[in-house]
GROMACS .gro file of C-alpha atoms in nm:
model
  414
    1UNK     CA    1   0.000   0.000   0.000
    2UNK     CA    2   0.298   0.261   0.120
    3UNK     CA    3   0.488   0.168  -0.208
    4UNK     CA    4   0.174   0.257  -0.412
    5UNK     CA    5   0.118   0.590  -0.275
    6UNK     CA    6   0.499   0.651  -0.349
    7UNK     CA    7   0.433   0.519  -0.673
    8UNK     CA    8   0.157   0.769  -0.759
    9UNK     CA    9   0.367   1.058  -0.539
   10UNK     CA   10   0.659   0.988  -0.797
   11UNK     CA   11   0.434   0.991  -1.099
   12UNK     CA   12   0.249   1.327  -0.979
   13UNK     CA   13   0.594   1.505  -0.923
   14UNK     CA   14   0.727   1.435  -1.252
   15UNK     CA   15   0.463   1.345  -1.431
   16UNK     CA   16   0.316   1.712  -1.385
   17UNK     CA   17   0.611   1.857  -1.558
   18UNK     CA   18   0.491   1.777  -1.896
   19UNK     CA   19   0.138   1.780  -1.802
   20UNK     CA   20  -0.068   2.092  -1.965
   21UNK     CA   21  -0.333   2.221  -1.775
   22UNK     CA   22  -0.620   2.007  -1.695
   23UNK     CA   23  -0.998   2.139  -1.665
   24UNK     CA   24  -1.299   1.973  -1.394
   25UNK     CA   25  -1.644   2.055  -1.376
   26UNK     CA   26  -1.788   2.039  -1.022
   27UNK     CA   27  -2.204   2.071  -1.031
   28UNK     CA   28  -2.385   2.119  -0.727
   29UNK     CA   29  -2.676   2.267  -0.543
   30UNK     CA   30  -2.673   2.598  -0.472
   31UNK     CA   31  -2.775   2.527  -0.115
   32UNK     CA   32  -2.505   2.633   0.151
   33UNK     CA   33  -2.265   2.564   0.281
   34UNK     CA   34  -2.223   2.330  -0.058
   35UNK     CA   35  -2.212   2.651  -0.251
   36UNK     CA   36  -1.888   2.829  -0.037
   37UNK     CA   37  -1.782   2.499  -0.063
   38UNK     CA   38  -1.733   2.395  -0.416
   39UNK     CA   39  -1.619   2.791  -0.439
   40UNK     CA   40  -1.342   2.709  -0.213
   41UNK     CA   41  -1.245   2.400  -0.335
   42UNK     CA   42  -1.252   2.579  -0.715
   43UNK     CA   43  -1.015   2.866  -0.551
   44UNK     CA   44  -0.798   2.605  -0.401
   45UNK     CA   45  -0.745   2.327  -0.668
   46UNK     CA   46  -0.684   2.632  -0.871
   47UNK     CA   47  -0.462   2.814  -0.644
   48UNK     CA   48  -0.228   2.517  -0.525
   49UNK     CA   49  -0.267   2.236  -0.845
   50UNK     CA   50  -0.289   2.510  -1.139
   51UNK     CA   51  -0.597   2.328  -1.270
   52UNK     CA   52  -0.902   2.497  -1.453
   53UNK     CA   53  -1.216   2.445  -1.236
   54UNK     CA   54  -1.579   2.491  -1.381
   55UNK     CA   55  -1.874   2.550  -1.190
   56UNK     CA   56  -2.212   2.430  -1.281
   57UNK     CA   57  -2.541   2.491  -1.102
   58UNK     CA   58  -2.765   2.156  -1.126
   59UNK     CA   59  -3.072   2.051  -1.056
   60UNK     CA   60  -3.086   1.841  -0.748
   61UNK     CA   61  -2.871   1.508  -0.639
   62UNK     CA   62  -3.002   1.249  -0.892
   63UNK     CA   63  -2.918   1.498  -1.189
   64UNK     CA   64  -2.610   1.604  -1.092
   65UNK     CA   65  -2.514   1.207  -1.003
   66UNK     CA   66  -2.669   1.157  -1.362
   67UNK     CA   67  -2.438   1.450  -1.521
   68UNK     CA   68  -2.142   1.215  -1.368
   69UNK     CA   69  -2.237   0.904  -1.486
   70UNK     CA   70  -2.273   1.084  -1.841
   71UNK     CA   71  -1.936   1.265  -1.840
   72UNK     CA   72  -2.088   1.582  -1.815
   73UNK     CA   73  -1.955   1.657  -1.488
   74UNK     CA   74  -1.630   1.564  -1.273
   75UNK     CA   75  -1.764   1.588  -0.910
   76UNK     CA   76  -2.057   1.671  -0.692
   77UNK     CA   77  -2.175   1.648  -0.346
   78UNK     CA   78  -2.473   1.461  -0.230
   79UNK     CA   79  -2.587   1.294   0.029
   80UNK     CA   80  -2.485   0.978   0.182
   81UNK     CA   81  -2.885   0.882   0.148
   82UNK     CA   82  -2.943   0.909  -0.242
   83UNK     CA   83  -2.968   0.580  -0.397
   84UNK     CA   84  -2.697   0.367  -0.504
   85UNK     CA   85  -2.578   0.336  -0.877
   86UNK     CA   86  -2.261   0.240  -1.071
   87UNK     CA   87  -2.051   0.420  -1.212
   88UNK     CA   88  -1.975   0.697  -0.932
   89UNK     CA   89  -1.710   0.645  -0.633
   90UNK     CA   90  -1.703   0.854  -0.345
   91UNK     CA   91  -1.392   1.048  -0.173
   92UNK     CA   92  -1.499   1.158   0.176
   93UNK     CA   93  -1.767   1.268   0.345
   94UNK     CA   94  -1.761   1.625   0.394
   95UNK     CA   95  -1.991   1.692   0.677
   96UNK     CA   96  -2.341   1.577   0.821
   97UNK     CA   97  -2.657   1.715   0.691
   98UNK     CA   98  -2.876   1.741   0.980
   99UNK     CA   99  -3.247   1.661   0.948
  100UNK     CA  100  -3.505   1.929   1.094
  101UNK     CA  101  -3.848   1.940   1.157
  102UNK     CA  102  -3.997   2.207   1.212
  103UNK     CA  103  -4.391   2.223   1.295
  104UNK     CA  104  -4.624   2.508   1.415
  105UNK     CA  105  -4.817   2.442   1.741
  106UNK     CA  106  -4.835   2.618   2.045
  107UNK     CA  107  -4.750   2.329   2.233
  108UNK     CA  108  -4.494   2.035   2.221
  109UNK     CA  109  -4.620   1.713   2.026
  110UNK     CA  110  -4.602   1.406   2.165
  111UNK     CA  111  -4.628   1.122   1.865
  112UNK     CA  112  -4.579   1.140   1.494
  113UNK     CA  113  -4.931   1.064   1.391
  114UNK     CA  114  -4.989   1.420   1.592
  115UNK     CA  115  -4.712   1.552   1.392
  116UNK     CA  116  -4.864   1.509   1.085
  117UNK     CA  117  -5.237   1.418   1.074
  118UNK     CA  118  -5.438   1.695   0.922
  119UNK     CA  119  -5.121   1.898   0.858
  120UNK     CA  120  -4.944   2.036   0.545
  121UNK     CA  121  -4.638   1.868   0.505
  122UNK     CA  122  -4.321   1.984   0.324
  123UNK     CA  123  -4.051   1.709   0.263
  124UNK     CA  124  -3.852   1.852  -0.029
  125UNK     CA  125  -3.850   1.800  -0.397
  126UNK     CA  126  -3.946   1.450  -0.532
  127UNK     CA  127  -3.671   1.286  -0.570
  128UNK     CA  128  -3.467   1.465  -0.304
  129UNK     CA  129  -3.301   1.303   0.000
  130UNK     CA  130  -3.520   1.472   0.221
  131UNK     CA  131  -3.814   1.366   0.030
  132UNK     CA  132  -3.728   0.956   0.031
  133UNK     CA  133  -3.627   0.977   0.347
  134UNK     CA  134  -3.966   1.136   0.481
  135UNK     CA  135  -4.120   0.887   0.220
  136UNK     CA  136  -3.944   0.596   0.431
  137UNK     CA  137  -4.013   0.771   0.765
  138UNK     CA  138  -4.377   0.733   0.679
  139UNK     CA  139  -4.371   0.393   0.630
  140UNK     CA  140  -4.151   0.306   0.954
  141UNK     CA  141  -4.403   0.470   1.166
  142UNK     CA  142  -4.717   0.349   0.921
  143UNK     CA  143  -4.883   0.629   0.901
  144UNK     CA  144  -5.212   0.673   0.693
  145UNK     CA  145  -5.140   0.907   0.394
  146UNK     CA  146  -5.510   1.030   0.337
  147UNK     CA  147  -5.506   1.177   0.687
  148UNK     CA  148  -5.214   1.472   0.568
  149UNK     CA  149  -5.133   1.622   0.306
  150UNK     CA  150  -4.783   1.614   0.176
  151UNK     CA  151  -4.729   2.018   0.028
  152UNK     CA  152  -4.483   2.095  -0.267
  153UNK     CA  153  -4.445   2.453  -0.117
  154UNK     CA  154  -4.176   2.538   0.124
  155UNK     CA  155  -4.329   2.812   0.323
  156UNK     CA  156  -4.674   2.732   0.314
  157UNK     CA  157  -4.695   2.446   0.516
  158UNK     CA  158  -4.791   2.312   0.931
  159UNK     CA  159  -4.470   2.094   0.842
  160UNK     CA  160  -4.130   2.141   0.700
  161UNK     CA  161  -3.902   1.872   0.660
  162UNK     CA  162  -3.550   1.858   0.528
  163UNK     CA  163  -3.188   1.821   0.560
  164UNK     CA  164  -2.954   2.102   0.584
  165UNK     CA  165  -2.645   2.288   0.761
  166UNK     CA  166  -2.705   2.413   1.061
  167UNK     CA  167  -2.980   2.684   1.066
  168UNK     CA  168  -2.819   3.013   1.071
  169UNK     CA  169  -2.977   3.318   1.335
  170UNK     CA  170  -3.074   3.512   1.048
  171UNK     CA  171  -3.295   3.248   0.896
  172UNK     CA  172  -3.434   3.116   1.217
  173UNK     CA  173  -3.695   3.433   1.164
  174UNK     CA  174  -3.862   3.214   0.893
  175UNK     CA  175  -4.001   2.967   1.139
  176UNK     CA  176  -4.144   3.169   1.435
  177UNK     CA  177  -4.397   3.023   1.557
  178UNK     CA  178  -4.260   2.674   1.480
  179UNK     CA  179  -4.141   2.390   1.741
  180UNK     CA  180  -3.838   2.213   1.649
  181UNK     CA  181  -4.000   1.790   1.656
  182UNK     CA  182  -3.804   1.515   1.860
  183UNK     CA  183  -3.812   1.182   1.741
  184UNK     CA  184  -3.735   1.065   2.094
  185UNK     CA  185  -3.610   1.197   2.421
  186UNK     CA  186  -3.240   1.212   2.441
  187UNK     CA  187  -3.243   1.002   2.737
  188UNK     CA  188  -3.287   0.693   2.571
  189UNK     CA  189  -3.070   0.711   2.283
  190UNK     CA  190  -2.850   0.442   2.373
  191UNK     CA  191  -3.117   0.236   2.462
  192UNK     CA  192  -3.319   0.100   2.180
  193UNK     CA  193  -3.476   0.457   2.120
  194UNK     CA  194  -3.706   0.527   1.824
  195UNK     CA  195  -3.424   0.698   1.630
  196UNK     CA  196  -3.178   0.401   1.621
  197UNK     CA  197  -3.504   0.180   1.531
  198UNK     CA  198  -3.503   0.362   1.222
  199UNK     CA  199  -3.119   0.402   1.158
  200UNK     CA  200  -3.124   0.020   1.176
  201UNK     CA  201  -3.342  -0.002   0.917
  202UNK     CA  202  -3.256   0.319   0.717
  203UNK     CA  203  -2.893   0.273   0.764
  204UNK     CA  204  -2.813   0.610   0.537
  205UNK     CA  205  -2.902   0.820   0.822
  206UNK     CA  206  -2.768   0.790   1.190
  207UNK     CA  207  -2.925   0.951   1.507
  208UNK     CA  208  -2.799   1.311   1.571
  209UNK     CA  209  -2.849   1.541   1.870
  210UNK     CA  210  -2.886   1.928   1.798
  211UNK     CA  211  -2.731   1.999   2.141
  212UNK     CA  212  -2.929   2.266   2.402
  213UNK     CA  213  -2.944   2.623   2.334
  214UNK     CA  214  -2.795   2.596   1.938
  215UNK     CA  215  -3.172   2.743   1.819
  216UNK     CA  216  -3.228   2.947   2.117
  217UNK     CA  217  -3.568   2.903   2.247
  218UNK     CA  218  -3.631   2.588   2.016
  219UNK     CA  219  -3.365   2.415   2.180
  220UNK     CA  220  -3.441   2.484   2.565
  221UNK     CA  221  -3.356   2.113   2.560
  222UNK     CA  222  -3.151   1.879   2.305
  223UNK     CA  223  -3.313   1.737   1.961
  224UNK     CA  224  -3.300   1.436   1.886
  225UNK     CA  225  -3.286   1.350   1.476
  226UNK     CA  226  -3.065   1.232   1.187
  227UNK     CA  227  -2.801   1.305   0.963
  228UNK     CA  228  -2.691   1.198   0.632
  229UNK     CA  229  -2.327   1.270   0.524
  230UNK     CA  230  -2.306   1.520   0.189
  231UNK     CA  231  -2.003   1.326   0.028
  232UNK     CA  232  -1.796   1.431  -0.244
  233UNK     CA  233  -1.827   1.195  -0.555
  234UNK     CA  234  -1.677   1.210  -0.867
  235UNK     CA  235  -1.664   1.010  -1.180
  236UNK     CA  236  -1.583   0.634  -1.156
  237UNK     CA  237  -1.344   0.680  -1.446
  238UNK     CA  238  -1.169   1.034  -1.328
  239UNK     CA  239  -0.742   0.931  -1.304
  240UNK     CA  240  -0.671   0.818  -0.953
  241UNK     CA  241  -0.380   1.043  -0.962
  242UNK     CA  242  -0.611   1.353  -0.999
  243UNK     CA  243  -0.816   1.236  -0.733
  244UNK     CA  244  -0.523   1.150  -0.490
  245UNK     CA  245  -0.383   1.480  -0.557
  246UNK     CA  246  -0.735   1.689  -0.489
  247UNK     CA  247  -0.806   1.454  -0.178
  248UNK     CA  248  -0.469   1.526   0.004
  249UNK     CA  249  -0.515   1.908  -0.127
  250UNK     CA  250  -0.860   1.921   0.025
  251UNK     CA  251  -0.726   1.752   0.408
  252UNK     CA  252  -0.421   1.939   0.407
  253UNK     CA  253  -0.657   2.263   0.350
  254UNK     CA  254  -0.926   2.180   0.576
  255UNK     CA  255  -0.879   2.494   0.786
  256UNK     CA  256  -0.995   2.682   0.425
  257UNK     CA  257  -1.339   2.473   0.491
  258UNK     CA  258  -1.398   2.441   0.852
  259UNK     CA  259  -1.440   2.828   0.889
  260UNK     CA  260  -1.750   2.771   0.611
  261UNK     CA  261  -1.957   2.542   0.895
  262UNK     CA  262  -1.882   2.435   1.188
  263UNK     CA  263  -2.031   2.100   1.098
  264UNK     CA  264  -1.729   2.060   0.856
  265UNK     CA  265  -1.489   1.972   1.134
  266UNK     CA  266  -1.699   1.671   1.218
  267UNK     CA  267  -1.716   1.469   0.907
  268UNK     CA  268  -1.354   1.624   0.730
  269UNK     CA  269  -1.163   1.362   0.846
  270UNK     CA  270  -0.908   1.099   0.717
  271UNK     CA  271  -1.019   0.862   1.040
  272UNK     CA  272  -1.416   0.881   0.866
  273UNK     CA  273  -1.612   0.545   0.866
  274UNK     CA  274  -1.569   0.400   0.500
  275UNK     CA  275  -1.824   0.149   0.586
  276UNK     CA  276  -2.080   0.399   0.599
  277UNK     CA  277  -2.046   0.576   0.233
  278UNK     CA  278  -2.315   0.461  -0.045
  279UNK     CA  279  -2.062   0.439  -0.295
  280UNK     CA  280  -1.740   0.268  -0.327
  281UNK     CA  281  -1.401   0.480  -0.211
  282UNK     CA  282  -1.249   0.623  -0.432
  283UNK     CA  283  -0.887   0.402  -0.543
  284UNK     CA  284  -0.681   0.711  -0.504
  285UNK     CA  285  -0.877   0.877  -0.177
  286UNK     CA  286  -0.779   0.506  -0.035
  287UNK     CA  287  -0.439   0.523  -0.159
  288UNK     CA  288  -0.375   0.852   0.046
  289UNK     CA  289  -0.556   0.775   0.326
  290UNK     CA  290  -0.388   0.477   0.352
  291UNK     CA  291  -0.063   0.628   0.322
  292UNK     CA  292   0.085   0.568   0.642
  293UNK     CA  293  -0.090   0.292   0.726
  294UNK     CA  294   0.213  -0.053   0.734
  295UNK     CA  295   0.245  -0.316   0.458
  296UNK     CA  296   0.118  -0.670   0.503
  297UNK     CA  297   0.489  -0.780   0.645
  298UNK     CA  298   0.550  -0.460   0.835
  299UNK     CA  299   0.170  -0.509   0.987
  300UNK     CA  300   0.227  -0.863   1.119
  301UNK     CA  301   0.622  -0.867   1.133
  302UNK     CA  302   0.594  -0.865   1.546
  303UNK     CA  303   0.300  -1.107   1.547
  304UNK     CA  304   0.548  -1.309   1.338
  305UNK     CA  305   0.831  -1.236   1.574
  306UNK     CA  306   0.663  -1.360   1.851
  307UNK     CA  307   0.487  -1.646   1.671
  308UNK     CA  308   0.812  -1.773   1.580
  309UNK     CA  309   0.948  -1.737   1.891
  310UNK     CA  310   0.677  -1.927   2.012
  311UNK     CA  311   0.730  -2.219   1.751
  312UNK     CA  312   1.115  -2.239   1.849
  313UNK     CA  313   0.967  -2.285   2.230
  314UNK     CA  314   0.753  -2.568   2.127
  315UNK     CA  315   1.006  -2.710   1.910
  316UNK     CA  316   1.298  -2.701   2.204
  317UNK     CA  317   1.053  -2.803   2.444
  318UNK     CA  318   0.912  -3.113   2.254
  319UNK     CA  319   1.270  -3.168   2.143
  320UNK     CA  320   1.358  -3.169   2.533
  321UNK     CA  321   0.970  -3.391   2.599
  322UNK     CA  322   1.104  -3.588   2.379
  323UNK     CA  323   1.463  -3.676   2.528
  324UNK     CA  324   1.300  -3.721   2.870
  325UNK     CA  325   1.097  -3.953   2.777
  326UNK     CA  326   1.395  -4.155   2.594
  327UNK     CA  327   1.568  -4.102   2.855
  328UNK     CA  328   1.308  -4.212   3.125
  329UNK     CA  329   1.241  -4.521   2.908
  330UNK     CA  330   1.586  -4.624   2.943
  331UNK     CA  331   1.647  -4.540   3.257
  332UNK     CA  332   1.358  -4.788   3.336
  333UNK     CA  333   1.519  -5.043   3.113
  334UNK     CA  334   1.825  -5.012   3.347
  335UNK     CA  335   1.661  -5.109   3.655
  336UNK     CA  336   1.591  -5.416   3.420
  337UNK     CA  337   1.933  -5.514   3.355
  338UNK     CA  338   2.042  -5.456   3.723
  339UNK     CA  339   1.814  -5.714   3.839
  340UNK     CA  340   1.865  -5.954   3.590
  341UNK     CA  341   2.290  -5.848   3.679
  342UNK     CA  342   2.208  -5.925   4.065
  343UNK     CA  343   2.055  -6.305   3.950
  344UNK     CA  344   2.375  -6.359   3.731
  345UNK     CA  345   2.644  -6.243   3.952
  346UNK     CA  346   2.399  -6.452   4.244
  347UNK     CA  347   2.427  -6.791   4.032
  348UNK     CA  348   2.711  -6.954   4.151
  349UNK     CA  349   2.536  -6.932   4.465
  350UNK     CA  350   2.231  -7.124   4.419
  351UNK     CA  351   2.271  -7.456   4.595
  352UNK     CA  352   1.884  -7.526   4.609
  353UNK     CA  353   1.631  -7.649   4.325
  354UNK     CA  354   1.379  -7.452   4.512
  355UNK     CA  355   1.630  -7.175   4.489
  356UNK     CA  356   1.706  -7.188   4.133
  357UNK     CA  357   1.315  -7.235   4.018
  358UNK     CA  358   1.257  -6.893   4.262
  359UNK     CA  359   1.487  -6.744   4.016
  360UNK     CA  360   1.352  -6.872   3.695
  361UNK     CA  361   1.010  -6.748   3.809
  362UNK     CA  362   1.187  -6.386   3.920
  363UNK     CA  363   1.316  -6.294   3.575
  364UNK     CA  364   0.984  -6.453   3.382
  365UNK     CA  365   0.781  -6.205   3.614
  366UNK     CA  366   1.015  -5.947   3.534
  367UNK     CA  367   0.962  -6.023   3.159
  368UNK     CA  368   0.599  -5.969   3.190
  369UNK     CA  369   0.657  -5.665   3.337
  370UNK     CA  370   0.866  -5.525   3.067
  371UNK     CA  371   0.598  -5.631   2.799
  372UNK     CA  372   0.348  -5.478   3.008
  373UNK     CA  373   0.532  -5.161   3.053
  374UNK     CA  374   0.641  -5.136   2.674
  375UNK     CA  375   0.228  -5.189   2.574
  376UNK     CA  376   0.174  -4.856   2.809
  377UNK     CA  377   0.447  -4.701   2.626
  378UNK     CA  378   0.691  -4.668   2.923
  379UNK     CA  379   0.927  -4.838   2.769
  380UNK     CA  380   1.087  -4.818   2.346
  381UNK     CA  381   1.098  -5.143   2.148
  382UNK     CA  382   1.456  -5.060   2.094
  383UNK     CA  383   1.799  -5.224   2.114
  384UNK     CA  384   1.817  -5.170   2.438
  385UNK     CA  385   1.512  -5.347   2.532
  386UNK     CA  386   1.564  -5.653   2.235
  387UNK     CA  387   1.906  -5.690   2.408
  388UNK     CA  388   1.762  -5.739   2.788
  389UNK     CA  389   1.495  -5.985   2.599
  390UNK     CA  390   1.762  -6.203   2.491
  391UNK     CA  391   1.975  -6.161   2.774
  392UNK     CA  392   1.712  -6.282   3.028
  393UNK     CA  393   1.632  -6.587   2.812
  394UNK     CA  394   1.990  -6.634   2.828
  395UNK     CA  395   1.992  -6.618   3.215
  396UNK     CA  396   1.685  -6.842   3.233
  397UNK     CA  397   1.897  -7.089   3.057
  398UNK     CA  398   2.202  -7.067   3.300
  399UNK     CA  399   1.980  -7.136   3.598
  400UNK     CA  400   1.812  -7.372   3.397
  401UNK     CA  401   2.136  -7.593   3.371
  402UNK     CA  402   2.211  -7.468   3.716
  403UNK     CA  403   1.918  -7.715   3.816
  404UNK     CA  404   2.062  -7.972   3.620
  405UNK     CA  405   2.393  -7.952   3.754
  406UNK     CA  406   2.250  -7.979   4.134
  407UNK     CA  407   1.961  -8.247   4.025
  408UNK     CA  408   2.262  -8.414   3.894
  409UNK     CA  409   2.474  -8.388   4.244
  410UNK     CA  410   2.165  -8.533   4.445
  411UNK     CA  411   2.163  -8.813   4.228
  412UNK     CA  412   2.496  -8.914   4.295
  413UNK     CA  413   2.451  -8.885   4.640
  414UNK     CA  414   2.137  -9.125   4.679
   0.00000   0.00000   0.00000
């Protein structure tokens, strides 16, 4: 991975020499903060790359993904909860769209069938993010359609629905008289609340908290909602080069886009969750994220280490296991041959038949032994224990004729 990113660093520094000026189209939404954003980033790819940068004003996130997948366009931003298509890979997230509610009553609701029945409700332009994900809100909490009626116009509604940037002071004036909706009180978020009932099964949104006092008197105490990443995308079959070089541009500016909302900060970073994103990363966003990140051998060179270690430990110690138990074995072999030594150097001794048959029996017994203990494994079918074999039949032999000798001597006697 570190040797590709130097590969494309390489090719970028030298390749650029003989490059001519290249020219991207960025369309977008008017909307802010993605407005001062693609401004900035036009200003800055400019400024620091030397690249031509065209703006284009489309007409909503399906169209502009469409302009994309047709060539007509380089890059956009939408958000994370647009549906997914081919043909489009995504960079990073640039920061969370927040959802808002906002409904007029004079007092708090309590439950979303209050919310809406026998209201006007505003949820965006068909199409929109804000409108499929009202669409899917509807038919996690089942609501009954005929009872409400769902309003194409923005201000002249009970409801209005949608994803955006934080609501600046200024345009808070546009919804007095409105109550900011909770889908759930903070205190169970954590704890199987409404709002992660509905991430779980809308997974392109994830709970958010619009903390106390950010609205003033609509937040005397914290919102809980959603947000849906605005990502930038750009064209499947845009160089990974050009996109390596715009996403490291883009972190190593950030401060240039953090000052444009202060939601920026949250999502504009190289630690994001790549799980999360609709569309596939980007190869050269991963190739600079992953940067610094070790190769395969660096990654598991100290597991390795210590595995080895580990095997050389088990190897040594079975070696040693292994030795004992030779060793052992033998050892128990010798008490073997000492006894059988004792009968031999004990022969000359014997004056007795009764004697002599005692010993016959003593190294038979002893041979059962040995079989018994070389069945269990306590003892090695080796040369030392095929040479005590023969060696006791030997002995048995010499007491044997022993007997003879003294059966003999009685004889003579009577």
């Amino acid at each position: 991975m570190k040797y590709l990113a130097v590969a494309l660093l390489v090719f970028t520094l030298f390749g650029s020499c003989s490059e001519t000026k290249k020219k991207f189209s960025i369309i977008y939404s008017p909307d802010e903060p993605i407005g001062e954003i693609v401004k900035t980033m036009k200003e800055v790819i400019e400024r620091e790359l030397g690249h031509e940068v065209e703006l284009i004003i489309g007409e909503g996130s399906l169209a502009n993904l469409d302009s994309l997948t047709k060539g007509r366009a380089d890059f956009t931003i939408v958000e994370n909860y647009v549906p997914f298509r081919t043909g489009v890979k995504s960079l990073f997230p640039f920061y969370p769209q927040v959802f808002h509610i906002f409904y007029r009553s004079d007092s708090e609701v309590k439950t979303f069938d209050e919310l809406v029945y026998g209201k006007k409700v505003y949820i965006g332009p068909e199409g929109s993010s804000s409108y499929r994900f009202m669409m899917d809100i509807f038919n996690f909490f089942q609501v009954d359609m005929t009872k409400f009626e769902v309003t194409p116009n923005v201000w002249e509604n009970d409801v209005f629905c949608g994803f955006t940037d934080i609501v600046k002071a200024e345009d808070l004036a546009l919804f007095e008289g409105y109550r900011l909706y909770s889908f759930d009180e903070v205190a169970n978020y954590g704890k199987g609340s409404i709002a992660e009932g509905i991430s779980l099964k809308y997974p392109g949104a994830q709970p958010f908290i619009i903390p106390v006092e950010t609205y003033g008197s609509l937040t005397e105490k914290p919102v809980l909602t959603f947000e849906s990443d605005a990502v930038l995308i750009a064209r499947e079959d845009l160089s990974d080069e050009i996109v390596y070089d715009i996403t490291k541009l883009i972190f190593r500016d950030k401060p240039e886009f953090t000052r444009i909302s202060p939601l920026i900060s949250i999502d504009l970073t190289e630690n994001f969750d790549r799980k999360k994103l609709n569309f596939p990363l980007a190869e050269g966003s991963r190739v600079y994220l992953d940067r610094d990140e070790p190769t395969l051998l660096e990654r598991y060179a100290e597991l390795a280490g210590v595995a080895f270690s580990i095997l050389i430990a088990l190897t040594s110690g079975l070696v040693s296991f292994s030795k004992w138990r030779s060793q052992a074995k033998k050892d128990r072999v010798d008490v073997f041959y000492k006894e059988l030594m004792d009968i031999k150097n004990e022969l000359p001794k014997i004056a007795t038949l009764k004697e002599a048959a005692l010993q016959v029996n003593k190294i038979k017994q002893a041979q059962n032994k040995a079989f018994e203990m070389l069945m269990d494994e306590k003892l090695t079918a080796d040369e030392s224990f095929r040479i005590y074999m023969e060696l006791s039949k030997e002995t048995i032999n010499d007491v044997k004729l022993k007997m003879k000798r003294i059966n003999a001597q009685n004889l003579s006697k009577n």
